[in-house]
Structures are given as C-alpha cells and as structure tokens.
PDB file of C-alpha atoms in Angstrom:
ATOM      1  CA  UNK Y   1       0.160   4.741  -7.867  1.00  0.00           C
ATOM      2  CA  UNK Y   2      -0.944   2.519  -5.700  1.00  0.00           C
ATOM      3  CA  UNK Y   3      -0.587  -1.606  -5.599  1.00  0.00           C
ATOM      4  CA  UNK Y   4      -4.058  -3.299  -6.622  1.00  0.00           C
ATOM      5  CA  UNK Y   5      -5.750  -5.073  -3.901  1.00  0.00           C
ATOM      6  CA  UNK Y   6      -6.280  -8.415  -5.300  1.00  0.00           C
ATOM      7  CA  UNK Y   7      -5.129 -10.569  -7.848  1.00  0.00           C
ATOM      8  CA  UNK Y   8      -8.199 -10.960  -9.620  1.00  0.00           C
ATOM      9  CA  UNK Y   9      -7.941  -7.212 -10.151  1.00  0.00           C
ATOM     10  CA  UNK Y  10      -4.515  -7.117 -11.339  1.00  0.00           C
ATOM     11  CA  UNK Y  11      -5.852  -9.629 -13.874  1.00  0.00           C
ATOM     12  CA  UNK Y  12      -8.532  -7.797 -14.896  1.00  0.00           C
ATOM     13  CA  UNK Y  13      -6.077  -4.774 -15.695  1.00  0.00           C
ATOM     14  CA  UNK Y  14      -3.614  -7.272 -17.537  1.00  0.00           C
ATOM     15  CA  UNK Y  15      -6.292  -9.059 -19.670  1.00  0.00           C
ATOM     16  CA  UNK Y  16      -7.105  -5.067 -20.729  1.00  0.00           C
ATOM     17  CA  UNK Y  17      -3.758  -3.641 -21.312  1.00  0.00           C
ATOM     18  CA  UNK Y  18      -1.791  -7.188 -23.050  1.00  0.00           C
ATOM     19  CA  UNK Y  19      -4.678  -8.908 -24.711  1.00  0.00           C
ATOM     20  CA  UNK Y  20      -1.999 -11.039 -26.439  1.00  0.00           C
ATOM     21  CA  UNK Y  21      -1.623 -13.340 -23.203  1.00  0.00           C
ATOM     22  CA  UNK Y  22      -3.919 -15.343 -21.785  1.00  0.00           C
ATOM     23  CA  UNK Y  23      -4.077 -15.275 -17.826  1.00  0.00           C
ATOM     24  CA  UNK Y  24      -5.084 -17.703 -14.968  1.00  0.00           C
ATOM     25  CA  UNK Y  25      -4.564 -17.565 -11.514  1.00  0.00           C
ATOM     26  CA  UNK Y  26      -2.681 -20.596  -9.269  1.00  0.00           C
ATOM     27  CA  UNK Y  27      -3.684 -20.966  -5.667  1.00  0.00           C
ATOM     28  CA  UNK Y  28      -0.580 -22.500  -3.957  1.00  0.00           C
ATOM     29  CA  UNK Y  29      -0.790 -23.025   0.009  1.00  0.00           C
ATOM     30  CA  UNK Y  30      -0.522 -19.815   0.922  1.00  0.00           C
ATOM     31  CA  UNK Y  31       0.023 -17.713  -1.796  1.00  0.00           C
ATOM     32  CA  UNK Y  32      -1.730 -16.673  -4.834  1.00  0.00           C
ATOM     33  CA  UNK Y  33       0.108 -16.206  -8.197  1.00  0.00           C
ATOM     34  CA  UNK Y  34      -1.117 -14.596 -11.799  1.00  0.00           C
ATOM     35  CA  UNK Y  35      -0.186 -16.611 -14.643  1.00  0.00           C
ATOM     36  CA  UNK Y  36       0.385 -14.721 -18.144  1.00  0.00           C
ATOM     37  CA  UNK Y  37       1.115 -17.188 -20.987  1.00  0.00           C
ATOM     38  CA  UNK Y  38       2.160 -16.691 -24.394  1.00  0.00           C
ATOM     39  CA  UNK Y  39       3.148 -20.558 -24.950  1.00  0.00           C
ATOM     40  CA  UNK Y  40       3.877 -23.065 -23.473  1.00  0.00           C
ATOM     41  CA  UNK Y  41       7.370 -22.486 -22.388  1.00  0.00           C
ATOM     42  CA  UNK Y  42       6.372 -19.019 -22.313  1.00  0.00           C
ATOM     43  CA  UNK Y  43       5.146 -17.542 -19.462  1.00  0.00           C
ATOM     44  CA  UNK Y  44       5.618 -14.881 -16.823  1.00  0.00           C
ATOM     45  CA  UNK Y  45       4.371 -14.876 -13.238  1.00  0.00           C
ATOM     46  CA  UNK Y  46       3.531 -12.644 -10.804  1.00  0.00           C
ATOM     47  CA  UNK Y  47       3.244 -12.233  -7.493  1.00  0.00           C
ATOM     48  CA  UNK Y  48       1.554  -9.561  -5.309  1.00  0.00           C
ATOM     49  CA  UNK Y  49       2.618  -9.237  -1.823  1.00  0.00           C
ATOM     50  CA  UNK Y  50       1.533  -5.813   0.351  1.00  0.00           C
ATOM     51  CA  UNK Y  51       4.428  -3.773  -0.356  1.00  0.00           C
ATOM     52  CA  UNK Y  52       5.246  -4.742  -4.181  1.00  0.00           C
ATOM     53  CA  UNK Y  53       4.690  -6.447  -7.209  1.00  0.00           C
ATOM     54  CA  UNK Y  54       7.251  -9.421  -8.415  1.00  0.00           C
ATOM     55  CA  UNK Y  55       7.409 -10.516 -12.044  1.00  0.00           C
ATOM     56  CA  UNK Y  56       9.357 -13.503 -13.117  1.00  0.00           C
ATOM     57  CA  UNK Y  57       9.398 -16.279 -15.823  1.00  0.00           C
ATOM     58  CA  UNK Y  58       7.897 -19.505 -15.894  1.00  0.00           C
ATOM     59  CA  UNK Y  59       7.076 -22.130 -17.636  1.00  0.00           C
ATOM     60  CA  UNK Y  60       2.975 -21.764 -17.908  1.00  0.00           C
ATOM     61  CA  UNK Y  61       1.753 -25.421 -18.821  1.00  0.00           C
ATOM     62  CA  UNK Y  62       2.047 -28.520 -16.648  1.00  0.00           C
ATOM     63  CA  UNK Y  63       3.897 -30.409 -18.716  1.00  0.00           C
ATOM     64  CA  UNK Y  64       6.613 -27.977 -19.876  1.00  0.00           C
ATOM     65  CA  UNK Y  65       7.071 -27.309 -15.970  1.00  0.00           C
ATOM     66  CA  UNK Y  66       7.352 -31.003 -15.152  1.00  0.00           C
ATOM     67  CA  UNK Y  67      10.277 -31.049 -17.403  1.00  0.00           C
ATOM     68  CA  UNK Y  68      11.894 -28.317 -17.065  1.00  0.00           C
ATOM     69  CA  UNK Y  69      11.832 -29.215 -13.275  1.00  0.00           C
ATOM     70  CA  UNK Y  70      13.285 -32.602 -13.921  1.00  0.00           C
ATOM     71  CA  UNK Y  71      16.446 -31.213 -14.746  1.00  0.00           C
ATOM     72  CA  UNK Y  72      15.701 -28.234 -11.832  1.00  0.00           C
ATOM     73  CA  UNK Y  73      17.347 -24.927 -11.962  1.00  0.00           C
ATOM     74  CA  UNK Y  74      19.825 -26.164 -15.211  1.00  0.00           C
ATOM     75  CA  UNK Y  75      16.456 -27.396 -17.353  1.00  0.00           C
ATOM     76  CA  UNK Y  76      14.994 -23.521 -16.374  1.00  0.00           C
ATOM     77  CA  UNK Y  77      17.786 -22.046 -17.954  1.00  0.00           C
ATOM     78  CA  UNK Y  78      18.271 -24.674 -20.749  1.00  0.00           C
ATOM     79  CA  UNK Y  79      14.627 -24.082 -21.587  1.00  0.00           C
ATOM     80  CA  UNK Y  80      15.022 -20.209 -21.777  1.00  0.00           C
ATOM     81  CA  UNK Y  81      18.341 -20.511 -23.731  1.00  0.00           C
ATOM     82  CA  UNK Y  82      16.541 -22.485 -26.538  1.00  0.00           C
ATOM     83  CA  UNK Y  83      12.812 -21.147 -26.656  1.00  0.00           C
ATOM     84  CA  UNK Y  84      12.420 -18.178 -28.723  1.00  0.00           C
ATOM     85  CA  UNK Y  85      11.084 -15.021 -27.261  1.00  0.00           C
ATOM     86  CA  UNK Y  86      10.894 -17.194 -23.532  1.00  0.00           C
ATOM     87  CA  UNK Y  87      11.170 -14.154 -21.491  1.00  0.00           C
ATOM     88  CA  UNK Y  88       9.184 -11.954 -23.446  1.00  0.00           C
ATOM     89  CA  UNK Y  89       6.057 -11.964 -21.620  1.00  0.00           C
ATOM     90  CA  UNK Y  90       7.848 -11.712 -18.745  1.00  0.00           C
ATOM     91  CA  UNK Y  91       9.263  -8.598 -20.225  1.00  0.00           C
ATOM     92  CA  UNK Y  92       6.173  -6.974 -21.172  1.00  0.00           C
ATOM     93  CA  UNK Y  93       4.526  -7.049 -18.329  1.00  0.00           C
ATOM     94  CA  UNK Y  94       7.624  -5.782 -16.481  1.00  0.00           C
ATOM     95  CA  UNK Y  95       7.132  -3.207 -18.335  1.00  0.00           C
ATOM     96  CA  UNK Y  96       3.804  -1.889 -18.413  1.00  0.00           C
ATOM     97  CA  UNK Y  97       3.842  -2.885 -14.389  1.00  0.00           C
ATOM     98  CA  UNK Y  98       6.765  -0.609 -14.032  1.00  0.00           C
ATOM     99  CA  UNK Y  99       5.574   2.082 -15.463  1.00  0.00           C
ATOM    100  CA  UNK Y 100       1.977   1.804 -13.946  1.00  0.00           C
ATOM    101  CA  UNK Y 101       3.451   1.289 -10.546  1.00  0.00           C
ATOM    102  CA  UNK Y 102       6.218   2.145  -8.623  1.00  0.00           C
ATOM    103  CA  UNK Y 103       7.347  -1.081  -6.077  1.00  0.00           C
ATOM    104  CA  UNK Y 104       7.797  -3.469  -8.862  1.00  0.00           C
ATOM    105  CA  UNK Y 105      10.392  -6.126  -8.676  1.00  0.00           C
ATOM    106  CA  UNK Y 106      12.259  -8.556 -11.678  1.00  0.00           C
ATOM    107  CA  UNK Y 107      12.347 -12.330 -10.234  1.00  0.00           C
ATOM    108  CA  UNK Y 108      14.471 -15.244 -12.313  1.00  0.00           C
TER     109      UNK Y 108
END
C-alpha cells in the first residue's frame, strides 16, 4: 500500500487503530515527527520521509528527554534498560505499520 501523504494523516490512522496512545506532532527545522506516548519514558516516534516510514523510541515528555539526554546515548539506553514496557509502543506501532505498509524501517 501506499505511504500516507502527511503526518497529520498518519495520525489520524494511528489515533484509530492504537487508541491506547496518545499522539502529537513536533515540528523540528525541517522535519516533522509523530509522537505516540504511552508514558513518560514511553514513547515511539516516527518519521515519514517520501520513500518510507521510520519508527523508533523516545522519550515523549520534556523532562524525561532532558534527562535522559544529560547522560546522551548511555542515559537512552539506561532509561530503556530500567522502564518497564519502554519500547513497547514503539513495538506496536512497528507492527501494525509493517503490516499496513511495506517501506517501513526500525530506528534506535
């Protein structure tokens, strides 16, 4: 099938198919990324480009990031290591992207 053509509707699709996250978009400088949070350590994000779709974890709320950034790429991992069900989300919506289209990708 083919890639959505915005963000906003691939969030309108996710907010259908996983009700159990909630999901806001970031504007970054030249880029656009979905959000899908569970809590706040959490999180999955996702990325839309022309040719694919790119799901990784994160760390959804501003203060959870600012932390785990302090410690960089170590508190990312420390963070996943010790939150239960971390990548979860990011594993759900994996998922169901996988299966609904074809160019999907796994980030971090």
């Amino acid at each position: 099938m083919e890639l959505p053509l915005s963000i906003e509707e691939l969030k309108q699709e996710l907010e259908r198919a996983l009700p159990d996250y909630s999901y806001y978009i970031n504007s970054y400088l030249f880029d656009k990324v979905l959000i899908a949070k569970k809590a706040n350590f959490s999180g999955a994000e996702i990325r839309l480009t022309k040719k694919q779709l790119k799901v990784g974890y994160c760390v959804p709320s501003t203060w959870g990031a600012s932390f785990a950034a302090n410690f960089g790429l170590l508190g990312v991992f420390v963070v996943r290591k010790f939150v239960k069900d971390a990548l979860e989300p990011r594993d759900s919506v994996l998922e169901y992207l996988s299966a609904r289209y074809s160019p999907v990708k796994k980030g971090l």
